[in-house]
Amino acid sequence: MSKDAKHKHKHDDVATAFGIDIGGSGIKGAPVDLSSGEFVGERVRIPTPRPATPEAVARTVAEVVDSFDLHKHVPIGVTFPAVILHGVAQSAANVDDAWIGTDVAATVGEATGRRVLAVNDADAAGYAEVAYGAAKDVPGVVLVVTLGTGIGSALVVDGVLVPNTELGHLEIDGHDAESRASDAARDREDLSFEQWAQRLQRYFSVVENLFWPDLIVVGGGVSKKHEQFLPLLDLRTRIVPAGLRNAAGIVGAARLAALGGPV
Ligand code: BGC
C-alpha cells in the first residue's frame, strides 16, 4: 500500500493499542481506544493467504499494520486460533500444521519490526467481554464460548483470565465437541437452529456441570443471530450474547498487549 493510502490518524497516545485477529479467511486489524474498547477509525481486513503458512500470514499481518500510521511503541496484540504458551502455538485444530511450535509473537514481531503479544483467539474475546462487554462488572466465574469454525473458550475468574482452556475439544458422547456443535458443524450438516440448539444444549449442560460458572457469554459471528438459538436452551446458568460480537478478538488482543499479559 502506498504511503498516501495510510490511514490518517496518528495513534501514538498511550490509551491506544493495536489489535489483530488472525482468522481462517481474513486478517483484521484496528487501533483500539483502551478507555472505551472501541475502534479508533476503520478496521482493515486482508484475506488470509493460502497456504496460510507462518511466513505468509506474518507478511499479511505486517501489511495490515503498515496500512496505519502507528507510532513504533504502540502495543500490538494478535489473536491466533490455537493454544498459545508464551507466544508459541502448541496446537493446530483448524490451521496449517506448520504453526505447531511456531513462536507466533516472534514471527509476527519480526515481520512488523515491533514487539507483539500473541494470545488465543477465544481468550482475547473473553478478556474483551469482561473489560468492556457482556461480562463487565460480573464477579466470579465467567465462561466465554465462541462458536465459529471451531469452539473456543475463555475462563475468567474475577477478571483474571485462565488461558488456553480449550473447552471446544471436550469429548462429549464420543465426539470432539466442536465437530458436532460449532457453527461450522451447523453449516456443514445444514442443521436448523432447532437441531443445532439440541447439540448446544448437550454441550453447555456438560460445561456448566463441570465449571459452575456465574455467567456464560456466547461469541463468534453467529452470536448476531442469538435470538434464534439462545432462547431454546434450558440451562441453570445465565447465558447471554457477546456484547462486542466479532470485534472482541481485536479489542481483547489490543488490551492484553497494552497491559503486557497475562499470557
Ligand atoms: C482451537 C482453539 C480456538 C478455537 C476457536 C479450536 O479448534 O483448538 O484454540 O480457540 O478453535 O477458534
Coordinates of N, CA and C in Angstrom, one line a residue, residues 146-256:
T146 N -16.9 -19.1 22.1 CA -17.0 -18.6 20.8 C -17.4 -19.8 19.9
L147 N -18.5 -19.5 19.1 CA -19.0 -20.5 18.2 C -18.6 -20.1 16.8
G148 N -17.7 -20.8 16.1 CA -17.3 -20.4 14.8 C -16.9 -21.7 14.0
T149 N -15.7 -21.6 13.3 CA -15.2 -22.8 12.7 C -14.9 -23.9 13.7
G150 N -14.4 -23.5 14.8 CA -14.2 -24.4 16.0 C -15.1 -23.8 17.1
I151 N -14.9 -24.4 18.3 CA -15.4 -23.8 19.5 C -14.3 -23.3 20.4
G152 N -14.3 -22.1 20.8 CA -13.2 -21.5 21.6 C -13.8 -21.2 23.0
S153 N -12.9 -21.2 24.0 CA -13.4 -20.9 25.3 C -12.4 -20.0 26.1
A154 N -13.0 -19.1 26.9 CA -12.1 -18.3 27.8 C -12.8 -18.4 29.2
L155 N -11.9 -18.7 30.1 CA -12.4 -18.8 31.5 C -11.8 -17.6 32.3
V156 N -12.7 -16.8 32.8 CA -12.2 -15.6 33.5 C -12.7 -15.6 34.9
V157 N -11.8 -15.5 35.9 CA -12.2 -15.6 37.3 C -11.9 -14.2 38.0
D158 N -13.0 -13.5 38.4 CA -12.8 -12.2 39.0 C -11.9 -11.3 38.1
G159 N -12.1 -11.4 36.8 CA -11.3 -10.5 35.9 C -10.0 -11.1 35.5
V160 N -9.6 -12.2 36.0 CA -8.3 -12.8 35.7 C -8.5 -13.9 34.7
L161 N -7.9 -13.9 33.6 CA -8.0 -14.9 32.5 C -7.2 -16.1 32.9
V162 N -7.8 -17.3 32.8 CA -7.1 -18.6 32.9 C -6.9 -19.0 31.5
P163 N -5.7 -18.9 30.9 CA -5.6 -19.0 29.4 C -5.7 -20.5 29.0
N164 N -6.0 -20.7 27.7 CA -5.9 -22.0 27.0 C -6.8 -23.1 27.5
T165 N -8.0 -22.7 27.9 CA -8.9 -23.8 28.4 C -9.4 -24.8 27.4
E166 N -9.5 -24.4 26.1 CA -9.7 -25.4 25.0 C -11.0 -26.3 25.3
L167 N -12.1 -25.7 25.8 CA -13.3 -26.5 26.1 C -14.0 -26.9 24.8
G168 N -13.6 -26.4 23.7 CA -14.2 -26.9 22.4 C -13.8 -28.3 22.1
H169 N -12.8 -28.8 22.8 CA -12.3 -30.1 22.5 C -12.7 -31.1 23.6
L170 N -13.7 -30.7 24.4 CA -14.2 -31.7 25.4 C -14.7 -32.9 24.6
E171 N -14.5 -34.1 25.1 CA -15.1 -35.3 24.4 C -16.5 -35.5 25.0
I172 N -17.5 -35.3 24.1 CA -18.9 -35.5 24.6 C -19.6 -36.5 23.7
D173 N -20.1 -37.5 24.3 CA -20.8 -38.6 23.6 C -19.9 -39.2 22.6
G174 N -18.6 -39.3 22.9 CA -17.7 -39.9 22.0 C -17.2 -39.1 20.8
H175 N -17.5 -37.8 20.9 CA -17.1 -36.9 19.8 C -16.3 -35.7 20.4
D176 N -15.4 -35.2 19.5 CA -14.8 -33.9 19.8 C -15.9 -32.9 19.8
A177 N -16.2 -32.2 20.9 CA -17.4 -31.3 20.9 C -17.5 -30.4 19.7
E178 N -16.4 -29.7 19.3 CA -16.6 -28.8 18.3 C -17.0 -29.4 16.9
S179 N -16.7 -30.7 16.8 CA -17.1 -31.3 15.5 C -18.6 -31.5 15.4
R180 N -19.3 -31.4 16.5 CA -20.8 -31.5 16.5 C -21.5 -30.2 16.7
A181 N -20.9 -29.3 17.5 CA -21.7 -28.2 18.0 C -21.2 -26.8 17.5
S182 N -20.1 -26.8 16.7 CA -19.6 -25.5 16.2 C -20.6 -24.9 15.2
D183 N -20.4 -23.7 14.9 CA -21.2 -23.1 13.8 C -20.9 -23.7 12.5
A184 N -19.6 -24.1 12.3 CA -19.3 -24.8 11.1 C -20.0 -26.1 10.9
A185 N -20.2 -26.8 12.1 CA -21.0 -28.1 12.0 C -22.4 -27.8 11.6
R186 N -23.0 -26.7 12.1 CA -24.4 -26.4 11.8 C -24.5 -26.2 10.2
D187 N -23.5 -25.5 9.7 CA -23.4 -25.2 8.3 C -23.2 -26.4 7.5
R188 N -22.2 -27.2 7.9 CA -21.8 -28.4 7.1 C -22.9 -29.4 7.0
E189 N -23.7 -29.5 8.1 CA -24.7 -30.6 8.2 C -26.1 -30.0 7.9
D190 N -26.1 -28.7 7.5 CA -27.3 -28.0 7.2 C -28.4 -28.1 8.3
L191 N -27.9 -27.9 9.5 CA -28.9 -28.1 10.6 C -29.8 -26.8 10.8
S192 N -31.0 -27.1 11.2 CA -31.9 -25.9 11.5 C -31.4 -25.4 12.9
F193 N -31.8 -24.2 13.2 CA -31.4 -23.7 14.5 C -31.9 -24.6 15.7
E194 N -33.1 -25.1 15.5 CA -33.7 -26.0 16.5 C -32.8 -27.3 16.7
Q195 N -32.3 -27.8 15.5 CA -31.5 -29.0 15.6 C -30.1 -28.7 16.2
W196 N -29.6 -27.6 15.8 CA -28.3 -27.2 16.4 C -28.4 -26.9 17.9
A197 N -29.5 -26.3 18.3 CA -29.7 -25.9 19.7 C -29.7 -27.2 20.6
Q198 N -30.2 -28.3 20.0 CA -30.1 -29.6 20.8 C -28.7 -30.0 21.1
R199 N -27.9 -29.7 20.1 CA -26.4 -30.0 20.3 C -25.8 -29.1 21.3
L200 N -26.2 -27.8 21.2 CA -25.7 -26.8 22.1 C -26.1 -27.1 23.5
Q201 N -27.4 -27.5 23.6 CA -27.9 -27.9 24.9 C -27.1 -29.0 25.6
R202 N -26.7 -30.0 24.8 CA -25.9 -31.0 25.4 C -24.5 -30.5 25.8
Y203 N -23.9 -29.6 24.9 CA -22.6 -29.1 25.1 C -22.6 -28.2 26.4
F204 N -23.5 -27.2 26.4 CA -23.5 -26.3 27.6 C -23.9 -27.0 28.9
S205 N -24.7 -28.1 28.8 CA -25.0 -28.8 30.0 C -23.8 -29.4 30.6
V206 N -23.0 -30.0 29.8 CA -21.7 -30.6 30.3 C -20.8 -29.5 30.8
V207 N -20.7 -28.5 30.1 CA -19.8 -27.4 30.5 C -20.2 -26.8 31.9
E208 N -21.6 -26.5 32.0 CA -22.0 -25.9 33.3 C -21.9 -26.9 34.5
N209 N -22.0 -28.2 34.2 CA -21.8 -29.2 35.3 C -20.4 -29.3 35.7
L210 N -19.5 -29.0 34.8 CA -18.0 -29.1 35.1 C -17.5 -27.8 35.8
F211 N -18.0 -26.6 35.4 CA -17.4 -25.4 35.8 C -18.3 -24.5 36.7
W212 N -19.6 -24.8 36.7 CA -20.5 -24.0 37.5 C -20.2 -22.5 37.4
P213 N -20.2 -22.0 36.2 CA -19.9 -20.5 36.0 C -21.1 -19.7 36.5
D214 N -20.8 -18.4 36.8 CA -21.9 -17.4 37.2 C -22.6 -16.9 35.9
L215 N -21.8 -16.9 34.8 CA -22.3 -16.4 33.6 C -21.7 -17.1 32.4
I216 N -22.4 -17.4 31.3 CA -21.8 -17.8 30.1 C -22.1 -16.8 29.0
V217 N -21.1 -16.4 28.3 CA -21.2 -15.4 27.2 C -20.9 -16.1 25.9
V218 N -21.8 -16.0 24.9 CA -21.6 -16.7 23.7 C -21.2 -15.7 22.6
G219 N -20.0 -15.9 22.0 CA -19.5 -15.1 21.0 C -19.3 -15.8 19.6
G220 N -18.6 -15.2 18.7 CA -18.5 -15.7 17.4 C -19.5 -15.0 16.5
G221 N -19.3 -15.1 15.2 CA -20.1 -14.4 14.2 C -21.6 -14.7 14.4
V222 N -21.9 -16.0 14.7 CA -23.3 -16.4 14.8 C -24.0 -15.8 16.1
S223 N -23.3 -15.2 16.9 CA -23.9 -14.5 18.1 C -24.8 -13.4 17.7
K224 N -24.6 -12.9 16.5 CA -25.6 -11.9 15.9 C -27.0 -12.5 15.8
K225 N -27.0 -13.8 15.6 CA -28.4 -14.4 15.5 C -28.8 -15.1 16.8
H226 N -28.4 -14.6 17.9 CA -28.6 -15.3 19.2 C -30.1 -15.5 19.5
E227 N -31.0 -14.6 18.9 CA -32.4 -14.8 19.2 C -32.9 -16.2 18.7
Q228 N -32.2 -16.7 17.7 CA -32.6 -17.9 17.1 C -32.2 -19.2 17.8
F229 N -31.3 -19.1 18.7 CA -30.9 -20.3 19.4 C -30.8 -20.2 20.9
L230 N -30.3 -19.0 21.4 CA -30.2 -18.9 22.9 C -31.5 -19.2 23.7
P231 N -32.6 -18.6 23.2 CA -33.9 -18.9 24.0 C -34.3 -20.4 24.0
L232 N -33.7 -21.2 23.1 CA -34.1 -22.6 23.0 C -33.3 -23.4 24.1
L233 N -32.3 -22.8 24.7 CA -31.5 -23.5 25.7 C -32.1 -23.5 27.1
D234 N -32.0 -24.6 27.8 CA -32.6 -24.7 29.1 C -31.4 -25.0 30.1
L235 N -30.8 -24.0 30.6 CA -29.6 -24.1 31.5 C -29.8 -23.5 32.8
R236 N -29.1 -24.0 33.8 CA -29.1 -23.4 35.1 C -28.4 -22.0 35.1
T237 N -27.4 -21.9 34.2 CA -26.5 -20.7 34.2 C -27.1 -19.7 33.3
R238 N -27.0 -18.4 33.7 CA -27.5 -17.3 32.8 C -26.6 -17.3 31.5
I239 N -27.1 -17.2 30.4 CA -26.4 -17.3 29.1 C -26.8 -16.1 28.2
V240 N -25.8 -15.3 27.8 CA -26.1 -14.1 27.1 C -25.2 -14.0 25.8
P241 N -25.6 -13.2 24.8 CA -24.7 -13.0 23.7 C -23.6 -12.0 24.0
A242 N -22.5 -12.2 23.3 CA -21.3 -11.3 23.4 C -21.7 -9.8 23.1
G243 N -21.2 -8.9 23.9 CA -21.5 -7.5 23.7 C -20.8 -6.9 22.5
L244 N -19.6 -7.4 22.3 CA -18.7 -6.8 21.3 C -18.8 -7.6 19.9
R245 N -19.5 -8.7 20.0 CA -19.6 -9.5 18.8 C -18.2 -9.9 18.2
N246 N -18.1 -9.6 16.9 CA -16.8 -10.1 16.3 C -15.6 -9.1 16.5
A247 N -15.9 -8.0 17.1 CA -14.8 -7.1 17.4 C -14.0 -7.5 18.7
A248 N -14.5 -8.5 19.4 CA -14.0 -8.8 20.7 C -12.5 -9.3 20.6
G249 N -12.2 -10.1 19.6 CA -10.8 -10.6 19.5 C -9.8 -9.4 19.3
I250 N -10.1 -8.5 18.4 CA -9.2 -7.4 18.2 C -9.0 -6.5 19.5
V251 N -10.2 -6.3 20.1 CA -10.2 -5.4 21.3 C -9.4 -6.1 22.4
G252 N -9.7 -7.4 22.6 CA -9.0 -8.1 23.7 C -7.5 -8.2 23.5
A253 N -7.1 -8.5 22.3 CA -5.7 -8.6 22.0 C -5.0 -7.3 22.2
A254 N -5.6 -6.2 21.8 CA -5.0 -4.8 22.0 C -4.9 -4.5 23.5
R255 N -5.9 -4.8 24.2 CA -5.8 -4.6 25.7 C -4.8 -5.4 26.4
L256 N -4.7 -6.7 26.0 CA -3.7 -7.5 26.7 C -2.3 -7.1 26.3

